[in-house]
Coordinates of C-alpha atoms and ligand atoms in Angstrom, one line a residue:
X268 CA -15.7 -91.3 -29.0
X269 CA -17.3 -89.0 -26.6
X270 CA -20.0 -90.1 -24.1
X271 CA -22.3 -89.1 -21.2
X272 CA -20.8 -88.8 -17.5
X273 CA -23.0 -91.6 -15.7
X274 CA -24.1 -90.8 -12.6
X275 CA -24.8 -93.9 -10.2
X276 CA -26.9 -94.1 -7.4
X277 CA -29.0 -97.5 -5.4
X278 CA -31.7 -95.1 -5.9
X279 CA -33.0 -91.6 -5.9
X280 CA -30.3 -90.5 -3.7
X281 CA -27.8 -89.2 -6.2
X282 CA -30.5 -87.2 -7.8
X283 CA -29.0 -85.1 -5.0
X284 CA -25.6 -84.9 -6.0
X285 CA -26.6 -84.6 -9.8
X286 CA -28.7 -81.5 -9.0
X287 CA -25.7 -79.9 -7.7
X288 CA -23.2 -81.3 -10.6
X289 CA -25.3 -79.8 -13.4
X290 CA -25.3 -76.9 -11.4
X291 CA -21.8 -76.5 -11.4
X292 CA -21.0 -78.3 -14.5
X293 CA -24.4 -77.4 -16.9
X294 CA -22.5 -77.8 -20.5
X295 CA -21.9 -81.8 -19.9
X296 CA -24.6 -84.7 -20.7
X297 CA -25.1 -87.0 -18.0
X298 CA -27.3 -90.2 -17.2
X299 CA -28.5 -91.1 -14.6
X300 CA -29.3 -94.8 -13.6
X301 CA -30.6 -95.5 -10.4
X302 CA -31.0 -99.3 -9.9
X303 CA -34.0 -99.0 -7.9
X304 CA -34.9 -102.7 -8.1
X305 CA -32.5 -103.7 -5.9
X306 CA -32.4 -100.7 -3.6
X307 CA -32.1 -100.2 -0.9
X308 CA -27.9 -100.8 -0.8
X309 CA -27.4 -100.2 3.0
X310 CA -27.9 -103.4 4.6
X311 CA -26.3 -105.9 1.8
X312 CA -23.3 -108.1 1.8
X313 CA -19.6 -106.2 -0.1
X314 CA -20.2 -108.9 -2.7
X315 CA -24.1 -108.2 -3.6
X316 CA -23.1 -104.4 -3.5
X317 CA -19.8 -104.8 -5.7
X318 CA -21.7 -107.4 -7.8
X319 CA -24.8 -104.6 -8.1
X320 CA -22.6 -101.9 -8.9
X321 CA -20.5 -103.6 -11.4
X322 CA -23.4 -104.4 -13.3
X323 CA -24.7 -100.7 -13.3
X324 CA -20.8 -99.7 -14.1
X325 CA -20.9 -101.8 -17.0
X326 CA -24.6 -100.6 -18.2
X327 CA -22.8 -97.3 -18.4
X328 CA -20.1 -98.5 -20.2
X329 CA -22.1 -100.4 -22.7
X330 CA -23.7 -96.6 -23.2
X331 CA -20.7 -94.6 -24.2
X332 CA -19.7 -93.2 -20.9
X333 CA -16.0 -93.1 -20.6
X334 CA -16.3 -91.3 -17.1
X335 CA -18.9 -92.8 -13.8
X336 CA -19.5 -91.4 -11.0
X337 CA -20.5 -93.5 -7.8
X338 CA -23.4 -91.0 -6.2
X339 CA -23.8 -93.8 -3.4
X340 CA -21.7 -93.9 -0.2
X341 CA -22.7 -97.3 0.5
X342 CA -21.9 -98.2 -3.4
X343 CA -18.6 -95.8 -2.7
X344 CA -17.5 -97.6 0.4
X345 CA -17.9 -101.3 -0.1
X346 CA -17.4 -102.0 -4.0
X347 CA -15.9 -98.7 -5.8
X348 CA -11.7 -99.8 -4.9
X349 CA -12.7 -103.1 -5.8
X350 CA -13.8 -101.6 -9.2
X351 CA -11.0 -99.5 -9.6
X352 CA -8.1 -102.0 -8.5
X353 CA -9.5 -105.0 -10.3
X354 CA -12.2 -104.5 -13.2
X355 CA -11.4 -101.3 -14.7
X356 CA -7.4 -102.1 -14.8
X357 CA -8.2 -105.6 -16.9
X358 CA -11.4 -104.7 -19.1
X359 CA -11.5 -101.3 -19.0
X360 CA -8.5 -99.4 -18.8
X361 CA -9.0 -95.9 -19.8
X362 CA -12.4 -95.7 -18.1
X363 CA -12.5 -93.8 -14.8
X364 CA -15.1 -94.4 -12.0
X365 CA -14.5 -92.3 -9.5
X366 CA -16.9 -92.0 -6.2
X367 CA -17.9 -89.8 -2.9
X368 CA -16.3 -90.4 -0.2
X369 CA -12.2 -89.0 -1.1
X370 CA -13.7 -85.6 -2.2
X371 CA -15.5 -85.4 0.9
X372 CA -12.9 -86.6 3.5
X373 CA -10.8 -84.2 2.0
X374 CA -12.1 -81.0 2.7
X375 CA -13.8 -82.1 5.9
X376 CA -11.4 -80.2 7.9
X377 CA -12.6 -76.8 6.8
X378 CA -15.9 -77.4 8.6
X379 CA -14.5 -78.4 12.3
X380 CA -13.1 -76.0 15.2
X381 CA -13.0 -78.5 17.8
X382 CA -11.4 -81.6 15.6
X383 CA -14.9 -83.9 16.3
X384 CA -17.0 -85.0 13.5
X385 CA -19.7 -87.2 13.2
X386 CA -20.7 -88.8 10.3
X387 CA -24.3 -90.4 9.8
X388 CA -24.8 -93.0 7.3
X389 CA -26.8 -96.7 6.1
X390 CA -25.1 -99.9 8.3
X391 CA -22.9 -100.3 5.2
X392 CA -21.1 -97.2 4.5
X393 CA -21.0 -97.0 8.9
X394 CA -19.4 -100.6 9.2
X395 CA -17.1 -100.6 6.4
X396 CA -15.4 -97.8 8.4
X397 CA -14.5 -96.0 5.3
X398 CA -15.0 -92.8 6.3
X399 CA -12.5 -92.9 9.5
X400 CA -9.6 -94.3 7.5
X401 CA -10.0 -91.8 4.7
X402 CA -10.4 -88.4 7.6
X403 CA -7.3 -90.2 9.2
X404 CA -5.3 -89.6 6.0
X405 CA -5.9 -86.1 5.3
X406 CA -6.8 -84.8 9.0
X407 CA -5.3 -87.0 11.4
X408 CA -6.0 -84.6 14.5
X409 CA -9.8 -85.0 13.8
X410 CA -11.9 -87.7 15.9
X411 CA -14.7 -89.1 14.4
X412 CA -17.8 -90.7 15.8
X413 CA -20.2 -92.4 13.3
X414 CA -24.0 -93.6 14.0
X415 CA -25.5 -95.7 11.2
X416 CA -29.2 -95.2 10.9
X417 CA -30.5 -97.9 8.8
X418 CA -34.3 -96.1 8.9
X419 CA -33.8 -93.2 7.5
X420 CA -33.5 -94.3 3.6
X421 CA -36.4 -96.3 3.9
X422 CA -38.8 -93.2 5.4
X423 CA -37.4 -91.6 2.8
X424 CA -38.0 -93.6 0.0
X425 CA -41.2 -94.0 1.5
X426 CA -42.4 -90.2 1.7
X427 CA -42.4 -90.3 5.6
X428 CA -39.7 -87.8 6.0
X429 CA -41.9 -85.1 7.8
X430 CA -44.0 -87.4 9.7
X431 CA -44.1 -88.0 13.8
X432 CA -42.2 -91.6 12.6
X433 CA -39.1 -89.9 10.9
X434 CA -39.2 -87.6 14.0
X435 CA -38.4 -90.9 16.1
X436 CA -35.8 -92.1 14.5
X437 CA -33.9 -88.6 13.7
X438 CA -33.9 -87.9 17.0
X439 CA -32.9 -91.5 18.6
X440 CA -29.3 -91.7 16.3
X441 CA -28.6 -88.1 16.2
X442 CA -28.5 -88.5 20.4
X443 CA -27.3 -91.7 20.1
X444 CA -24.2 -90.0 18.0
X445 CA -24.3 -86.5 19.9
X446 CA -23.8 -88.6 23.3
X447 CA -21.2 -89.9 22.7
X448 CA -19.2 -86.4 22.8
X449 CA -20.6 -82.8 23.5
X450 CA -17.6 -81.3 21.7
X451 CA -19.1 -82.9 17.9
X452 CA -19.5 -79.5 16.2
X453 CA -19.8 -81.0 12.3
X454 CA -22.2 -83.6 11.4
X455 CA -21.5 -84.8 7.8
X456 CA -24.4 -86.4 5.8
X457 CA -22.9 -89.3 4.1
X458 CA -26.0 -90.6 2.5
X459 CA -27.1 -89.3 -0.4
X460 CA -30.6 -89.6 0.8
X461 CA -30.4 -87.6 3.4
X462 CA -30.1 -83.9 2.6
X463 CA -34.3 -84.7 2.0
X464 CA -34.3 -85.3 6.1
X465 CA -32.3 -81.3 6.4
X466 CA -34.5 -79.8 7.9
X467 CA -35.6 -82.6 10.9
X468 CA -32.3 -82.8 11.0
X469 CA -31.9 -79.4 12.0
X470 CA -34.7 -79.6 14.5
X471 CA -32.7 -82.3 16.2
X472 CA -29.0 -80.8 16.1
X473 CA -27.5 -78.4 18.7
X474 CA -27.3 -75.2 16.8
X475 CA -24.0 -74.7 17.1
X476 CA -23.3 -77.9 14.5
X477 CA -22.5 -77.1 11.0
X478 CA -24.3 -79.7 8.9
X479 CA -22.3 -81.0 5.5
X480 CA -24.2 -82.2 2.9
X481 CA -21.7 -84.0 0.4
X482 CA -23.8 -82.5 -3.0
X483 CA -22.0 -79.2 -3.8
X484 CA -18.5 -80.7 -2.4
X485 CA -18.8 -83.6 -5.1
X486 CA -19.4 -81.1 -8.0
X487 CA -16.6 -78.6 -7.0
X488 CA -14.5 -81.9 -6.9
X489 CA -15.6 -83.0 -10.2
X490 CA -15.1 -79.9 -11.8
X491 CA -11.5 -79.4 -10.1
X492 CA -11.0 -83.1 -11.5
X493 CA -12.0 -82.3 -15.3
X494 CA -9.6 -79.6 -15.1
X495 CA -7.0 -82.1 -13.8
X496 CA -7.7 -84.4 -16.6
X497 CA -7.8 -83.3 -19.9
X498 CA -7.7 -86.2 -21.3
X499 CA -11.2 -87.6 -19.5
X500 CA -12.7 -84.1 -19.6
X501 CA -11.8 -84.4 -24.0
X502 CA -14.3 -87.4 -23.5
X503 CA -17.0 -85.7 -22.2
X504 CA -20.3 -85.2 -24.6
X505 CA -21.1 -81.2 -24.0
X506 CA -24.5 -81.3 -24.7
X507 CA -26.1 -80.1 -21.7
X508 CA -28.7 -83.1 -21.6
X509 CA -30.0 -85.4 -18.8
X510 CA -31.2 -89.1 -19.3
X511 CA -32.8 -90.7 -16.4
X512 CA -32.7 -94.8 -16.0
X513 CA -33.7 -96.7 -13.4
X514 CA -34.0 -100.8 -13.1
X515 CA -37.7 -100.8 -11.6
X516 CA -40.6 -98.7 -12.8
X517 CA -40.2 -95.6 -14.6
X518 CA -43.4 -94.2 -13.2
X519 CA -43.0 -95.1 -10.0
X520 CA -39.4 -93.7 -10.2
X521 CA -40.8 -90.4 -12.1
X522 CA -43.2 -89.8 -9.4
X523 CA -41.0 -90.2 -6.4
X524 CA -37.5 -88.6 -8.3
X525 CA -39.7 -85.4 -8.4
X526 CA -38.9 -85.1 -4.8
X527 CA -35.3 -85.4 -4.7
X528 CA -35.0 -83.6 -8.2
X529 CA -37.7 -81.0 -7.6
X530 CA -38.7 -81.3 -11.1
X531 CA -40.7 -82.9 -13.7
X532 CA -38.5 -86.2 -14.3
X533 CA -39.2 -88.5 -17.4
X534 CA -36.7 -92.1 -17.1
X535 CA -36.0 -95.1 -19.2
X536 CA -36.4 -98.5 -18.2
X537 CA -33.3 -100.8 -18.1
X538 CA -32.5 -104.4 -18.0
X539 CA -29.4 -105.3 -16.5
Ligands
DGL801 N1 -28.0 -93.3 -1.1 C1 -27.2 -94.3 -0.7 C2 -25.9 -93.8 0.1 O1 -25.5 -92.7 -0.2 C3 -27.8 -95.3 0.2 C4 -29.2 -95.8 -0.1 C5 -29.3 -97.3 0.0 O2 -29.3 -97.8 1.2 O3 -29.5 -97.9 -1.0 O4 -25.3 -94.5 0.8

């Protein structure tokens, strides 16, 4: 039976990633659940994330979806290997979930002359050091700072991102990372979130800095991956469709979606 490809985020974040995915890939159907009721992800234990994200996994699942896609760094770095080792090999074998932060790590060392990258993220994804022992695998010349910046989903979330408050806190971890080496020339956006903060981010940043957001590099990767695998891509529903879930309000979640989306969205409520 085919199915949609689910796309997962904690919350509007993904919407980021999806934009670019339908963009690359506009004959598929996907869904989109963001499990805004228990967002924000950054700051909670591995076990409430894996037990979160499971759940959500499952919802998709339970929809048809034979192929998920972890949208979430935080989601991606503390319960996706879990997922993958444990739950998928004993209840759901041919299912594939597959997440952010290997697509990105891999081509990271196209962006960087001087072998230093820093990489910005929630508390989680920084502390789970997830993203220096993947670079270390595929670029093991490159150095990598990280700064976790636990304000910047919530001004986000919150529609602060061009106010004199985002402006603070942009500014504080970006020197707080750029300090602790000149020689940084690639800053790599691993929050979904943040490709909304782009352009304070650019205000902030020496200009010489090539920003990465992780959106277009997750679709190329999906698409290489679907080529990869016929035998997931043959499970893919071609419909060119887009359903939008969430776990709190829907039009709460249609209202503030519009920002990351830049659309019109219309979502579904679901009870996990
Ligand atoms: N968008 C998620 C990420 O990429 C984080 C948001 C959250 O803290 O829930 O890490």
């Amino acid at each position: 039976m085919k199915g949609s490809i689910g796309i997962f985020d904690s919350g509007y974040g993904g919407l980021t990633v999806l934009k670019e995915i339908v963009k690359e890939l506009p004959q598929y159907s996907y869904q989109y659940l963001g499990d805004n009721a228990r967002a924000p992800y950054g700051s909670r234990s591995y076990e409430t994330v894996y037990q979160y994200t499971l759940q959500c996994v499952e919802w998709f699942f339970s929809q048809g979806c034979s192929l998920v896609i972890l949208a979430c760094n935080t989601a991606s770095a503390k319960a996706l290997r879990t997922i993958q080792q444990k739950d998928l090999s004993k209840t759901a074998p041919n299912k594939r979930v597959l997440g952010v932060i290997r697509p990105t790590t891999e081509v990271l060392g196209q962006y960087t002359h001087t072998n230093k990258v820093g990489i910005v993220g929630t508390s989680g994804t920084i502390l789970s050091n997830s993203y220096p022992i993947e670079i270390a695998k595929f670029f093991p010349d490159i150095k990598v700072y990280q700064e976790a910046c636990p304000m910047w989903v919530p001004l986000i979330e919150n529609n602060e991102y061009y106010s004199a408050g985002a402006d603070y806190f942009v500014e504080k971890h970006l020197q707080n990372l750029f300090n602790q080496d000149k020689d940084i020339d690639t800053l790599l956006l691993a929050c979904t979130h943040y490709p909304l903060l782009l352009e304070k981010l650019q205000q902030f940043t020496p200009s010489s800095v090539t920003i990465v957001s992780q959106g277009e590099i997750i679709a190329k990767s999906l698409a290489d991956y679907l080529k990869r695998h016929p035998e997931v891509e043959d499970k893919c529903l071609q419909t060119a469709s887009i359903g939008f879930y969430t776990t709190d309000d829907t039009t709460d979640f249609n209202n503030k979606a519009t920002i990351f989306w830049g659309d019109k969205v219309h979502s579904n409520h679901v009870v996990l």
